[in-house]
Short mmCIF file of C-alpha atoms and ligand atoms in Angstrom, two decimals:
data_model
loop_
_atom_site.label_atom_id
_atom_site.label_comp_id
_atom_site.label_asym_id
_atom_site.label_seq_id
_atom_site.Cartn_x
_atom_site.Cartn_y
_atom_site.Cartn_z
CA UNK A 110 0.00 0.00 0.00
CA UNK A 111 0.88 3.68 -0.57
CA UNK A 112 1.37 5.75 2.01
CA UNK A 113 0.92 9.75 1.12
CA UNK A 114 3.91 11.93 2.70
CA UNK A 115 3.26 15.02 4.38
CA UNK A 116 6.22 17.33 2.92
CA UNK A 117 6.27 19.21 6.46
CA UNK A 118 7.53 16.15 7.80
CA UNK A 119 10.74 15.38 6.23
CA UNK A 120 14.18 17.08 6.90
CA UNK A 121 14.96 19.93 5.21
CA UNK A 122 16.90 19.49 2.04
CA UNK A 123 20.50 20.63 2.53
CA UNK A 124 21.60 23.11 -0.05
CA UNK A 125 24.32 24.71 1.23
CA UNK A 126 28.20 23.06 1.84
CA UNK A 127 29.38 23.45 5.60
CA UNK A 128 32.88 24.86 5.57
CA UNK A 129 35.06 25.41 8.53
CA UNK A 130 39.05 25.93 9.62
CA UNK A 131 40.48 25.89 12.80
CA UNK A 132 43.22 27.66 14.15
CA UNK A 133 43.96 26.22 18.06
CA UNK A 134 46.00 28.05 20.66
CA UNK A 135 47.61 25.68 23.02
CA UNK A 136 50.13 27.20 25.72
CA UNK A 137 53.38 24.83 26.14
CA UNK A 138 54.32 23.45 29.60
CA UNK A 139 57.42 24.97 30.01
CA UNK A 140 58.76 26.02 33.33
CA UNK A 141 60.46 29.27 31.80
CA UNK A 142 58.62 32.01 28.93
CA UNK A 143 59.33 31.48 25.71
CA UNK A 144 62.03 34.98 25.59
CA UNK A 145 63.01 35.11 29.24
CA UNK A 146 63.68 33.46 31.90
CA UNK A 147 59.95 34.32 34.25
CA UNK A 148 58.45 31.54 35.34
CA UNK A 149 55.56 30.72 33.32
CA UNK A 150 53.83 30.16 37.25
CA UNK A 151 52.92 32.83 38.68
CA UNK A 152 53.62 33.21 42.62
CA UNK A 153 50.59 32.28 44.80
CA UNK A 154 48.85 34.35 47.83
CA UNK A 155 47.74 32.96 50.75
CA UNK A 156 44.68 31.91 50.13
CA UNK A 157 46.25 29.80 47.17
CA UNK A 158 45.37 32.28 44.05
CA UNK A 159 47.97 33.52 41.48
CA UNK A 160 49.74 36.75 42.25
CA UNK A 161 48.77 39.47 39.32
CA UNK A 162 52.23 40.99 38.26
CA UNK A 163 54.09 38.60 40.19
CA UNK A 164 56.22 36.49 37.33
CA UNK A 165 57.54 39.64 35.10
CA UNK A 166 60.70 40.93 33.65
CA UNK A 167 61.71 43.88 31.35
CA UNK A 168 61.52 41.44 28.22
CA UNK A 169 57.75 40.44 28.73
CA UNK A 170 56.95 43.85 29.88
CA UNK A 171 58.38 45.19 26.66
CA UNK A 172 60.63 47.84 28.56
CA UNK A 173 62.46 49.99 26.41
CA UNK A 174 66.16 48.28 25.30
CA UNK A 175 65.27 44.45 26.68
CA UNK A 176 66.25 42.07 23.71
CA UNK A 177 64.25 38.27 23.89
CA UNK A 178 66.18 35.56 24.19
CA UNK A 179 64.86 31.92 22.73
CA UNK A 180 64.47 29.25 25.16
CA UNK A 181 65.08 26.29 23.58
CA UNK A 182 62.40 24.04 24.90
CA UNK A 183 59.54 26.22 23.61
CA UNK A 184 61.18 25.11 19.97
CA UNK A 185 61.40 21.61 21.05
CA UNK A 186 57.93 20.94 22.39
CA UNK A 187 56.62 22.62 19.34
CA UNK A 188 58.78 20.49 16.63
CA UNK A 189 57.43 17.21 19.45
CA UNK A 190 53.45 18.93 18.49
CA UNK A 191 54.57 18.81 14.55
CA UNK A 192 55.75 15.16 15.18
CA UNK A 193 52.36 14.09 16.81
CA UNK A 194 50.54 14.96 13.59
CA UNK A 195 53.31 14.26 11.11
CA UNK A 196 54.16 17.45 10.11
CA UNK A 197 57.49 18.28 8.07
CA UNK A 198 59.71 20.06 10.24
CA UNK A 199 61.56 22.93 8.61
CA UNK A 200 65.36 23.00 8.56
CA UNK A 201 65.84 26.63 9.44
CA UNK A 202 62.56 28.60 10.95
CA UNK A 203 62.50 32.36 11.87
CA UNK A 204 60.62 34.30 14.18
CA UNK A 205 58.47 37.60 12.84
CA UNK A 206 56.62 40.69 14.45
CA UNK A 207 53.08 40.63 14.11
CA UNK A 208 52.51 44.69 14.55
CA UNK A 209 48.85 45.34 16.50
CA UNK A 210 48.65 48.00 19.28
CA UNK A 211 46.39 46.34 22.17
CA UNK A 212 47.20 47.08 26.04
CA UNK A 213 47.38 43.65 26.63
CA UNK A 214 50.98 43.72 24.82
CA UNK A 215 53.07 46.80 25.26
CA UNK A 216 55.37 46.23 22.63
CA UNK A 217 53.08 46.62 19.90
CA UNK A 218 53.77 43.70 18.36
CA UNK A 219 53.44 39.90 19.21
CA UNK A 220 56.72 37.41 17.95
CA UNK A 221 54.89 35.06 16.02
CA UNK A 222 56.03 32.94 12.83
CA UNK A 223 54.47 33.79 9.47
CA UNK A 224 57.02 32.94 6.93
CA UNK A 225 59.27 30.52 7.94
CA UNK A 226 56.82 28.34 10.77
CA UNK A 227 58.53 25.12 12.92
CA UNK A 228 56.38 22.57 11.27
CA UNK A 229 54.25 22.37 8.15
CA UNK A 230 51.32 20.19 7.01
CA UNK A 231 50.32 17.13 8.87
CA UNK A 232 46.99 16.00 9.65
CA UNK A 233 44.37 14.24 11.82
CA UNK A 234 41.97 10.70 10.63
CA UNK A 235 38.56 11.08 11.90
CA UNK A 236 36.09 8.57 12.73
CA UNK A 237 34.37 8.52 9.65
CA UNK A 238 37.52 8.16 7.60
CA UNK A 239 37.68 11.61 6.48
CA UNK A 240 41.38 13.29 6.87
CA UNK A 241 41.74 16.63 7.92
CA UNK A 242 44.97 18.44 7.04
CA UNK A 243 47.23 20.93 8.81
CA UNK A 244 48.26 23.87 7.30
CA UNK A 245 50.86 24.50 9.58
CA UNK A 246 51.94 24.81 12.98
CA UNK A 247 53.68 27.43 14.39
CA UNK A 248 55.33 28.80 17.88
CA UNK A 249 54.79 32.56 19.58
CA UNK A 250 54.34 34.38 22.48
CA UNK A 251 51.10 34.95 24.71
CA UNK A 252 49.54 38.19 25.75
CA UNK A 253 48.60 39.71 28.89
CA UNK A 254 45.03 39.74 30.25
CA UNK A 255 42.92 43.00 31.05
CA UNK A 256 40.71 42.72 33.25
CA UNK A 257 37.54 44.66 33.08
CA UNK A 258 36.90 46.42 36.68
CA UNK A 259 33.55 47.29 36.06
CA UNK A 260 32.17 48.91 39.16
CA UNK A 261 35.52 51.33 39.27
CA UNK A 262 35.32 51.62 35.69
CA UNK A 263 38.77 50.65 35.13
CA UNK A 264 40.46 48.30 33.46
CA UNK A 265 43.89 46.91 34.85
CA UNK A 266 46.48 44.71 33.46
CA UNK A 267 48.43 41.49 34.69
CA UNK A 268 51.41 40.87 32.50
CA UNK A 269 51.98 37.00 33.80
CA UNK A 270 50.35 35.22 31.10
CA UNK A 271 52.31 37.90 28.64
CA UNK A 272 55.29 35.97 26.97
CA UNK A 273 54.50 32.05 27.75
CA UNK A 274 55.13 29.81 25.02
CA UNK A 275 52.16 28.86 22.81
CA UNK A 276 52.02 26.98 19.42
CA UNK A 277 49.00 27.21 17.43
CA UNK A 278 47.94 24.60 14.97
CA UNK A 279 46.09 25.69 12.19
CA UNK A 280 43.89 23.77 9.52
CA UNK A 281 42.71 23.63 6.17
CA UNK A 282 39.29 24.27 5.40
CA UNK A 283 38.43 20.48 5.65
CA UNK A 284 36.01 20.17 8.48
CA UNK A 285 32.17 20.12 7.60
CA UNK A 286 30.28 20.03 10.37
CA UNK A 287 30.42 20.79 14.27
CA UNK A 288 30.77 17.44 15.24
CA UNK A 289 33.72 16.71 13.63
CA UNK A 290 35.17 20.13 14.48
CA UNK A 291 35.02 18.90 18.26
CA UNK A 292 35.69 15.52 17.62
CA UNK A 293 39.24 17.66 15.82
CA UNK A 294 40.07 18.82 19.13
CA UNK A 295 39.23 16.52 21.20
CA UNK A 296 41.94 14.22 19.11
CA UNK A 297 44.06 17.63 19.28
CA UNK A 298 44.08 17.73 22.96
CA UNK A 299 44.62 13.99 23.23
CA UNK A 300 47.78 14.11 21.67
CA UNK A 301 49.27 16.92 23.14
CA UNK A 302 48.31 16.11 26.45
CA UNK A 303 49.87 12.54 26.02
CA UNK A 304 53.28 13.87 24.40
CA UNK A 305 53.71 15.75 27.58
CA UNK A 306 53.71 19.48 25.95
CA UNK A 307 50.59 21.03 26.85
CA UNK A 308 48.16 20.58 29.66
CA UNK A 309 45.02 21.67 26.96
CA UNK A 310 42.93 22.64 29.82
CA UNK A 311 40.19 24.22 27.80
CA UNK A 312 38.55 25.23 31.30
CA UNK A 313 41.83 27.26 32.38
CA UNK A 314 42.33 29.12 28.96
CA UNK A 315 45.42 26.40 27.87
CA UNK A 316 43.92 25.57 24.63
CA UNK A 317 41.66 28.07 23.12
CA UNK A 318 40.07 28.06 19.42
CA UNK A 319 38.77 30.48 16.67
CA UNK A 320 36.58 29.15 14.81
CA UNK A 321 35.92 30.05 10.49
CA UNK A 322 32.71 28.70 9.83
CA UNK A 323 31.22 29.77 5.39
CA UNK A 324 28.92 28.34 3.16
CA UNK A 325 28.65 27.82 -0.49
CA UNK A 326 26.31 25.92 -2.64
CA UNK A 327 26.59 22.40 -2.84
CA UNK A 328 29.31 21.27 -5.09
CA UNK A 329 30.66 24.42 -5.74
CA UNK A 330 34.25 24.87 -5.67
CA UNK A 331 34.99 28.54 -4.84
CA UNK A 332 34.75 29.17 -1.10
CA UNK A 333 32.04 31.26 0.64
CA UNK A 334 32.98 34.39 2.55
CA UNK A 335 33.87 33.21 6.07
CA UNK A 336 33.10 34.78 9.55
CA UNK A 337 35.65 34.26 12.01
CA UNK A 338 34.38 32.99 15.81
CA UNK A 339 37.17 34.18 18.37
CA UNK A 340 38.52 32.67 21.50
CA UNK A 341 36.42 29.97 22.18
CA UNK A 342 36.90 27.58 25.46
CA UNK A 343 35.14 24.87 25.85
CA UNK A 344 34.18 22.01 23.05
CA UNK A 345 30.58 23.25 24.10
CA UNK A 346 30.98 26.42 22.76
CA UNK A 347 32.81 25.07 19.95
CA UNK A 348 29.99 23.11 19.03
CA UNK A 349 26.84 25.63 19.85
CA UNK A 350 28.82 28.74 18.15
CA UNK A 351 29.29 26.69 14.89
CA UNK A 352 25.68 25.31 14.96
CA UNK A 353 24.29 29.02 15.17
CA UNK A 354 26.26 30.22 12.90
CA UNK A 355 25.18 27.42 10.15
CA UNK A 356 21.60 28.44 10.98
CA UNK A 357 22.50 32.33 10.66
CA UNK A 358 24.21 32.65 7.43
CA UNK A 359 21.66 29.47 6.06
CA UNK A 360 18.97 32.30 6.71
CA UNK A 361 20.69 34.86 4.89
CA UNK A 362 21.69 33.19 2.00
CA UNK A 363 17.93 31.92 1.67
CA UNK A 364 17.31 35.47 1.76
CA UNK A 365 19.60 36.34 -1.47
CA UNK A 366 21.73 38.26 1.30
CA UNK A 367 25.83 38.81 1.40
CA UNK A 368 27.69 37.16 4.22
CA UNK A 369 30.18 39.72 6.08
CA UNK A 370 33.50 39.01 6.25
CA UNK A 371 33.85 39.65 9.86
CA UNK A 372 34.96 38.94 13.46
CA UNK A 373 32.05 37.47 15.27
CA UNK A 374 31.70 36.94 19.44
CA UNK A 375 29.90 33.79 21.12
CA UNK A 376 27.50 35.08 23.69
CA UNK A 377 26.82 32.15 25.68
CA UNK A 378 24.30 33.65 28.13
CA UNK A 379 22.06 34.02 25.22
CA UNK A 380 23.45 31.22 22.56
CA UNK A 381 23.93 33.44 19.59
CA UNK A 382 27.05 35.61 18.01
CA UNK A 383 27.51 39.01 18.19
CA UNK A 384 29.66 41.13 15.80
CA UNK A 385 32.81 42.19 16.83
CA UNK A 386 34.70 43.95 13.83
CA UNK A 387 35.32 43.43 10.59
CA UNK A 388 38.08 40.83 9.98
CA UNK A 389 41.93 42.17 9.45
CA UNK A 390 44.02 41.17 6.79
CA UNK A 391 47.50 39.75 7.12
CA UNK A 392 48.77 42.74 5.60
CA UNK A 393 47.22 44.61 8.14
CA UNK A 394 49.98 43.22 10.89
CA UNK A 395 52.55 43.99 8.56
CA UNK A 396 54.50 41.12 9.58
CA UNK A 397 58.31 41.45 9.12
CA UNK A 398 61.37 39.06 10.30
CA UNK A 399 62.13 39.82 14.03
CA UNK A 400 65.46 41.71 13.69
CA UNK A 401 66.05 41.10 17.54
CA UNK A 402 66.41 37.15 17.05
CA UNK A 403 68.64 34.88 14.47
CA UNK A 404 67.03 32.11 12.38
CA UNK A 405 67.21 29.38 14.09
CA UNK A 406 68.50 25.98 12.07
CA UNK A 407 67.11 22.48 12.96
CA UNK A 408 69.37 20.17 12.10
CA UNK A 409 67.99 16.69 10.83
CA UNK A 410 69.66 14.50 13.65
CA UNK A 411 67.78 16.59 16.21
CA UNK A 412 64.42 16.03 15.04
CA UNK A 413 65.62 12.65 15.03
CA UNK A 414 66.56 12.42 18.38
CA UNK A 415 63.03 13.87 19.49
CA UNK A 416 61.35 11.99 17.56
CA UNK A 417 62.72 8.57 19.07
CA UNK A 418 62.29 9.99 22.04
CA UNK A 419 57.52 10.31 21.48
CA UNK A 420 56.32 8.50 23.87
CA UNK A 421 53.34 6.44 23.18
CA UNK A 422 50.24 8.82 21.78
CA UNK A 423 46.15 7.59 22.45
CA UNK A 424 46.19 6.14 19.20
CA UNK A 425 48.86 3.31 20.30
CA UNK A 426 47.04 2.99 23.77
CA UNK A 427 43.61 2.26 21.68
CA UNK A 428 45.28 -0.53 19.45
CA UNK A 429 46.48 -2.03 22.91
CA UNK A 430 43.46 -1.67 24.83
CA UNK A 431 41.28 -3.17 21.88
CA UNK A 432 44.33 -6.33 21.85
CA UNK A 433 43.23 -6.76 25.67
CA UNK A 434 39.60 -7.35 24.51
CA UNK A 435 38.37 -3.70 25.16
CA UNK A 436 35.40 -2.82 23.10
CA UNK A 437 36.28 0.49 20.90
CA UNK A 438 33.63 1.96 23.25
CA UNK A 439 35.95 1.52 26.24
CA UNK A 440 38.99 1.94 24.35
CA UNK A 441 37.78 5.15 22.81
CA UNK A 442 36.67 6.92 26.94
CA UNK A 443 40.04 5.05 28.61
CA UNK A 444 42.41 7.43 26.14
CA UNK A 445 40.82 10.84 26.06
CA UNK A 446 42.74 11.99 29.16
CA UNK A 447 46.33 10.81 29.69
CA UNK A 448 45.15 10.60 33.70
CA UNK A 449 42.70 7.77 33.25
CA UNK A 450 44.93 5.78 30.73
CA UNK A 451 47.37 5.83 33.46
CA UNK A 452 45.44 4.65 36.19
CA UNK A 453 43.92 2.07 33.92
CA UNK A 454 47.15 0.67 33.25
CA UNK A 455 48.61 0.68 36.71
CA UNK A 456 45.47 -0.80 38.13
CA UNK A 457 46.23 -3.66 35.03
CA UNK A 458 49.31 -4.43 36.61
CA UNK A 459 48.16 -5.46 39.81
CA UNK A 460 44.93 -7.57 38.47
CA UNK A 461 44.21 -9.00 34.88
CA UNK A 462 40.26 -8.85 34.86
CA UNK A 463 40.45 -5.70 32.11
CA UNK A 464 36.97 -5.24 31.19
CA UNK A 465 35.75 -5.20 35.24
CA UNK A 466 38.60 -2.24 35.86
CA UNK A 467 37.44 -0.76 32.05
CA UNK A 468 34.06 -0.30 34.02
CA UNK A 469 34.68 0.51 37.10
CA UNK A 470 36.64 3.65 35.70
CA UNK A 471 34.28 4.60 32.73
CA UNK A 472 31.26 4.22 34.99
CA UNK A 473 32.15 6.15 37.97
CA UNK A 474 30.93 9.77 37.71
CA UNK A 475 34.20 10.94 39.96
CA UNK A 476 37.49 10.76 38.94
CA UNK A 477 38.78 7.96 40.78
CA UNK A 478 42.14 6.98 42.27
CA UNK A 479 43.83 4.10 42.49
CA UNK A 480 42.85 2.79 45.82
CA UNK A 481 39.29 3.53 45.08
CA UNK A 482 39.16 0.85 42.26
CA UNK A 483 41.24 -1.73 44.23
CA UNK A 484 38.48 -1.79 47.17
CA UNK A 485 36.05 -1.96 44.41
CA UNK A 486 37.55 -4.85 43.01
CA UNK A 487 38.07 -6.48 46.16
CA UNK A 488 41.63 -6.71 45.48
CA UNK A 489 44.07 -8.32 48.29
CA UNK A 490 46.00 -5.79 49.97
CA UNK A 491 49.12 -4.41 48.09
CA UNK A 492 52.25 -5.57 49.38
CA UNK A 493 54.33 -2.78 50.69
CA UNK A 494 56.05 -4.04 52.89
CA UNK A 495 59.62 -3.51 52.04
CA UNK A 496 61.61 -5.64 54.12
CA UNK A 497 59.82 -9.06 52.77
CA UNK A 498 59.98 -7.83 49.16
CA UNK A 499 63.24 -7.21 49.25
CA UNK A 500 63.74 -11.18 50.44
CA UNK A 501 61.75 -12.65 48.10
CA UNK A 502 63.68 -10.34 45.17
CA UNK A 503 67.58 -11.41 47.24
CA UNK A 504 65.91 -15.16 46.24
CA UNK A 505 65.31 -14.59 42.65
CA UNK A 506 68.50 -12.82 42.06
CA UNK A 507 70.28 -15.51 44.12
CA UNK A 508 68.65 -18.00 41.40
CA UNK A 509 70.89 -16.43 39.00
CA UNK A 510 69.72 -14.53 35.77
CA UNK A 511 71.34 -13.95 32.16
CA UNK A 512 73.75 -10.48 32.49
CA UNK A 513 73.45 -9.41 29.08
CA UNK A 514 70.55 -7.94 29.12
CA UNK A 515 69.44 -4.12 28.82
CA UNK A 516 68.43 -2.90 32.02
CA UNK A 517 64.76 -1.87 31.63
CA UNK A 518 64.43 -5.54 30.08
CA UNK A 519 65.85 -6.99 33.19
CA UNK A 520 63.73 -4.70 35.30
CA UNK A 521 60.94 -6.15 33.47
CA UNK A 522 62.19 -9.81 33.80
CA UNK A 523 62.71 -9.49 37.78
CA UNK A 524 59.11 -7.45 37.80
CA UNK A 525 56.98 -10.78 36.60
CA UNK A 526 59.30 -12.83 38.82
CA UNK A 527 57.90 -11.19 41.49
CA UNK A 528 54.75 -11.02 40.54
CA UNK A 529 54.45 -14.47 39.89
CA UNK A 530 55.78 -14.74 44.01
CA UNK A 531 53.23 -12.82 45.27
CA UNK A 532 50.76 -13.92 43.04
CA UNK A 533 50.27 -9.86 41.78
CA UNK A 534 50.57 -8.27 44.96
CA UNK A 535 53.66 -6.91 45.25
CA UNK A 536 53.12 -2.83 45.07
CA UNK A 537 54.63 -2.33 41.31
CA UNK A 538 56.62 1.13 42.19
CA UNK A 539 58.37 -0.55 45.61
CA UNK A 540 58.97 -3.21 43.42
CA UNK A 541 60.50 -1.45 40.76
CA UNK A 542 63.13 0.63 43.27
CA UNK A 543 64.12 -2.04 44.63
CA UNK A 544 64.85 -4.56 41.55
CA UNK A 545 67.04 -1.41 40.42
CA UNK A 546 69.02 -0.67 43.83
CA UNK A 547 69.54 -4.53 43.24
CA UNK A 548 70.94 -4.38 39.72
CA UNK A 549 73.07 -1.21 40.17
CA UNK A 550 74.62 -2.68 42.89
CA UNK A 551 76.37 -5.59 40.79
P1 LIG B 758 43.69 34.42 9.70
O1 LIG B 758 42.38 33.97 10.23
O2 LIG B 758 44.65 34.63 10.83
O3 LIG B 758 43.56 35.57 8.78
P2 LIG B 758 44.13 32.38 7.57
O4 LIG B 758 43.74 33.20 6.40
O5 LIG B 758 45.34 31.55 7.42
O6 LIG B 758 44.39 33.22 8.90
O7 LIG B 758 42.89 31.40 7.87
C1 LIG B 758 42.70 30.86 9.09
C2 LIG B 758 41.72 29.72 9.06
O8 LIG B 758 40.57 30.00 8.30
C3 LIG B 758 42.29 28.44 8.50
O9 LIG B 758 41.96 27.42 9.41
C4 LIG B 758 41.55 28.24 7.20
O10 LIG B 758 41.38 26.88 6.92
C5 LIG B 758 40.22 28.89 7.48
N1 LIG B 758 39.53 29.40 6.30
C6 LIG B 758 40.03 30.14 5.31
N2 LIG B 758 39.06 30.44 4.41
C7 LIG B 758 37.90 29.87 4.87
C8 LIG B 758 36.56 29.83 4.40
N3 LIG B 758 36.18 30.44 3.29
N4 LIG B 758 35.66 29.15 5.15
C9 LIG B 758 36.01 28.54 6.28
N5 LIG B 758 37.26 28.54 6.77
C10 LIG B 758 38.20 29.20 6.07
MG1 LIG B 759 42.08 33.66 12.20
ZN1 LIG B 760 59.98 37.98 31.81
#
């Protein structure tokens, strides 16, 4: 039989192609700024907040005659963050002055890279298979932060933030829908979080993204004119701002309207954007090579060395997870957050049921910590006790052991030893310091 269908009903018919392009801020976890020697944390009051003012210098307070001097590990975490997406790393890469004038940076200009960035291309494999590339990624310095004082009608500055490291990663036009923009940065944060270089604490301004968000008619090739969404902090906002924004310029192309090229805000009180100013131009920054500060050359045996020295990303975590028997579910929740991989795996060493620790952690609404698991598991009590573990590991050695060995391999042979002993009790870390104090003693 034929059933009539009510036209209201159905979806509407998509005409338009969703283009967007990210560009993501992430601030490196250095312990110095990227041109002086400031701590990039600030001291602390008493009651345990950060002192405004309190981790400055002439450089990042752009006094008169201070020159910036490069610390080196700002350019190695970012050439690590090129690695992590396979980027090309550029032999010799220069720092440039982006010219703005903004209180929040009293030199007038920002060093940034334009020309001559640490790492190019790269990209990131989505869940659906589609591939979306890096244009680039590059290294520079971070502003102050004003602070609007709005019952003294004043605004007042703290120059901590002004001057720590932060790379920003930026795409090609490749994403096509909010989903996958956040599902970009998720993956983003993943891997920069578990190559040790950022923290990507949306929450606490570490990673922070603008958003380009046009349309165009399907199939065409030519791009739309694109609207630029600033400074956004949480994948929420991510997600909401680019959803509005489909629905907004949707409208006015329906209505045979011009999208603005422009600078838009996300008001999140009321779930819309706002417009902020038209959109500048690079030549607007007139960005020049920073005469204060040599090119800096990147030998081929040093990206070598750093890139031996990646430790294992999500990615390799998920193929290991999914060899224990982990559904892609679990998998997929147990290496978003370098924390909870961590405790997953050092709850693994102590007992082998995988899925029941998988659940424990993905189901508990609290992060949980390691002894919180091991009463839920009913696991026997860890055995700390340092003077019998260090008999039962004077046995094994005493039964003799092949000397040829590299030492973490022997480490690892004397850790199931013991294991097998105690029958998985034995507290891993004690463990481990001994077995060593044991081996370097020979
Ligand atoms: P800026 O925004 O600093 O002027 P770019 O011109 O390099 O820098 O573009 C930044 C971002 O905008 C990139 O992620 C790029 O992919 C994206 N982009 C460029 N054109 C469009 C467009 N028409 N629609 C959506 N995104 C775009
Ligand atoms: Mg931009
Ligand atoms: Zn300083």
């Amino acid at each position: 039989m034929m059933t009539a269908i009510n036209k209201a009903n159905l979806p509407p018919r998509q005409k338009y192609d969703v283009v967007i392009g990210l560009e993501v801020h992430a601030e490196l976890n250095t312990k110095s700024k990227i041109f002086c020697s400031c701590s990039t944390s600030p001291q602390i009051d008493k009651n345990g907040n950060p002192l405004p003012n309190s981790s400055v210098c002439p450089v990042c307070m752009a006094l008169p005659g201070a020159l910036p001097v490069l610390n080196k590990m700002a350019v190695e975490k970012t050439i690590t963050a090129g690695l992590c997406f396979g980027c090309q790393i550029n032999k010799v890469t220069v720092y440039d002055r982006k010219n703005y004038f903004y209180p929040d940076l009293p030199k007038a200009y920002q060093i940034s890279q334009m020309f001559h960035p640490i790492c190019l291309e790269g990209s990131v494999s989505l869940s659906n298979g589609r591939v979306i590339r890096l244009n680039r990624i590059h290294s520079e310095e971070d502003a102050g932060k004003l602070l609007h004082d709005d019952i003294n009608d004043q605004t007042l500055i703290d120059f901590n933030r002004c001057g720590v490291p932060l790379i920003e990663i930026v795409t090609e036009p490749d994403i096509k829908s909010a989903a996958e923009a956040a599902e970009f940065l998720r993956e983003v944060r993943s891997r920069l979080t578990f190559a040790g270089i950022s923290d990507a604490q949306m929450e606490l301004g570490q990673m922070r993204c603008d958003v380009n968000v046009s349309l165009k008619p399907i199939g065409q090739i030519k791009l739309g004119n694109r609207v630029e969404l600033k400074n956004l902090n949480s994948f929420k906002m991510v997600e909401r701002s680019i959803q509005y924004e489909i629905k907004r310029q949707t409208a006015l192309l329906d209505d045979g309207k011009k999208i603005t090229v422009e600078t838009r805000k996300w008001n999140d009180a009321k779930q819309i954007t706002t417009s902020m100013r038209n959109k500048e131009a690079a030549n607007d920054y007139r960005y020049f090579p920073d005469p204060d500060q040599y090119p800096v050359h990147l030998p081929a045996s040093y990206i070598q060395k750093l890139k031996k020295a990646l430790p294992k990303l999500s990615g390799d975590y998920k193929k290991d997870f999914i060899n224990l028997g982990l559904t892609p579910y679990d998998t997929e929740i147990l290496t978003r957050e370098k924390k909870i991989t961590e405790l997953f795996l050092e709850t693994c060493k102590m007992n082998k049921d995988y899925k029941k620790i998988a659940n424990i952690i993905i189901n508990s609404k609290d992060p949980l910590t390691k002894n919180q698991i091991i009463e839920k598991l009913n696991f026997k009590p860890t055995n700390t006790d340092r003077a019998r573990l260090t008999d039962i590991i004077q046995k094994i050695f005493a039964a003799g052991y092949e000397n040829n060995k590299p030492i973490d391999k022997l480490i690892n042979y004397f850790m199931g030893k013991v294991m097998q002993a105690t029958k998985g009790e034995a507290d891993p870390e004690l463990t481990k310091e001994i077995i060593k104090s044991f081996l370097t003693e020979k």
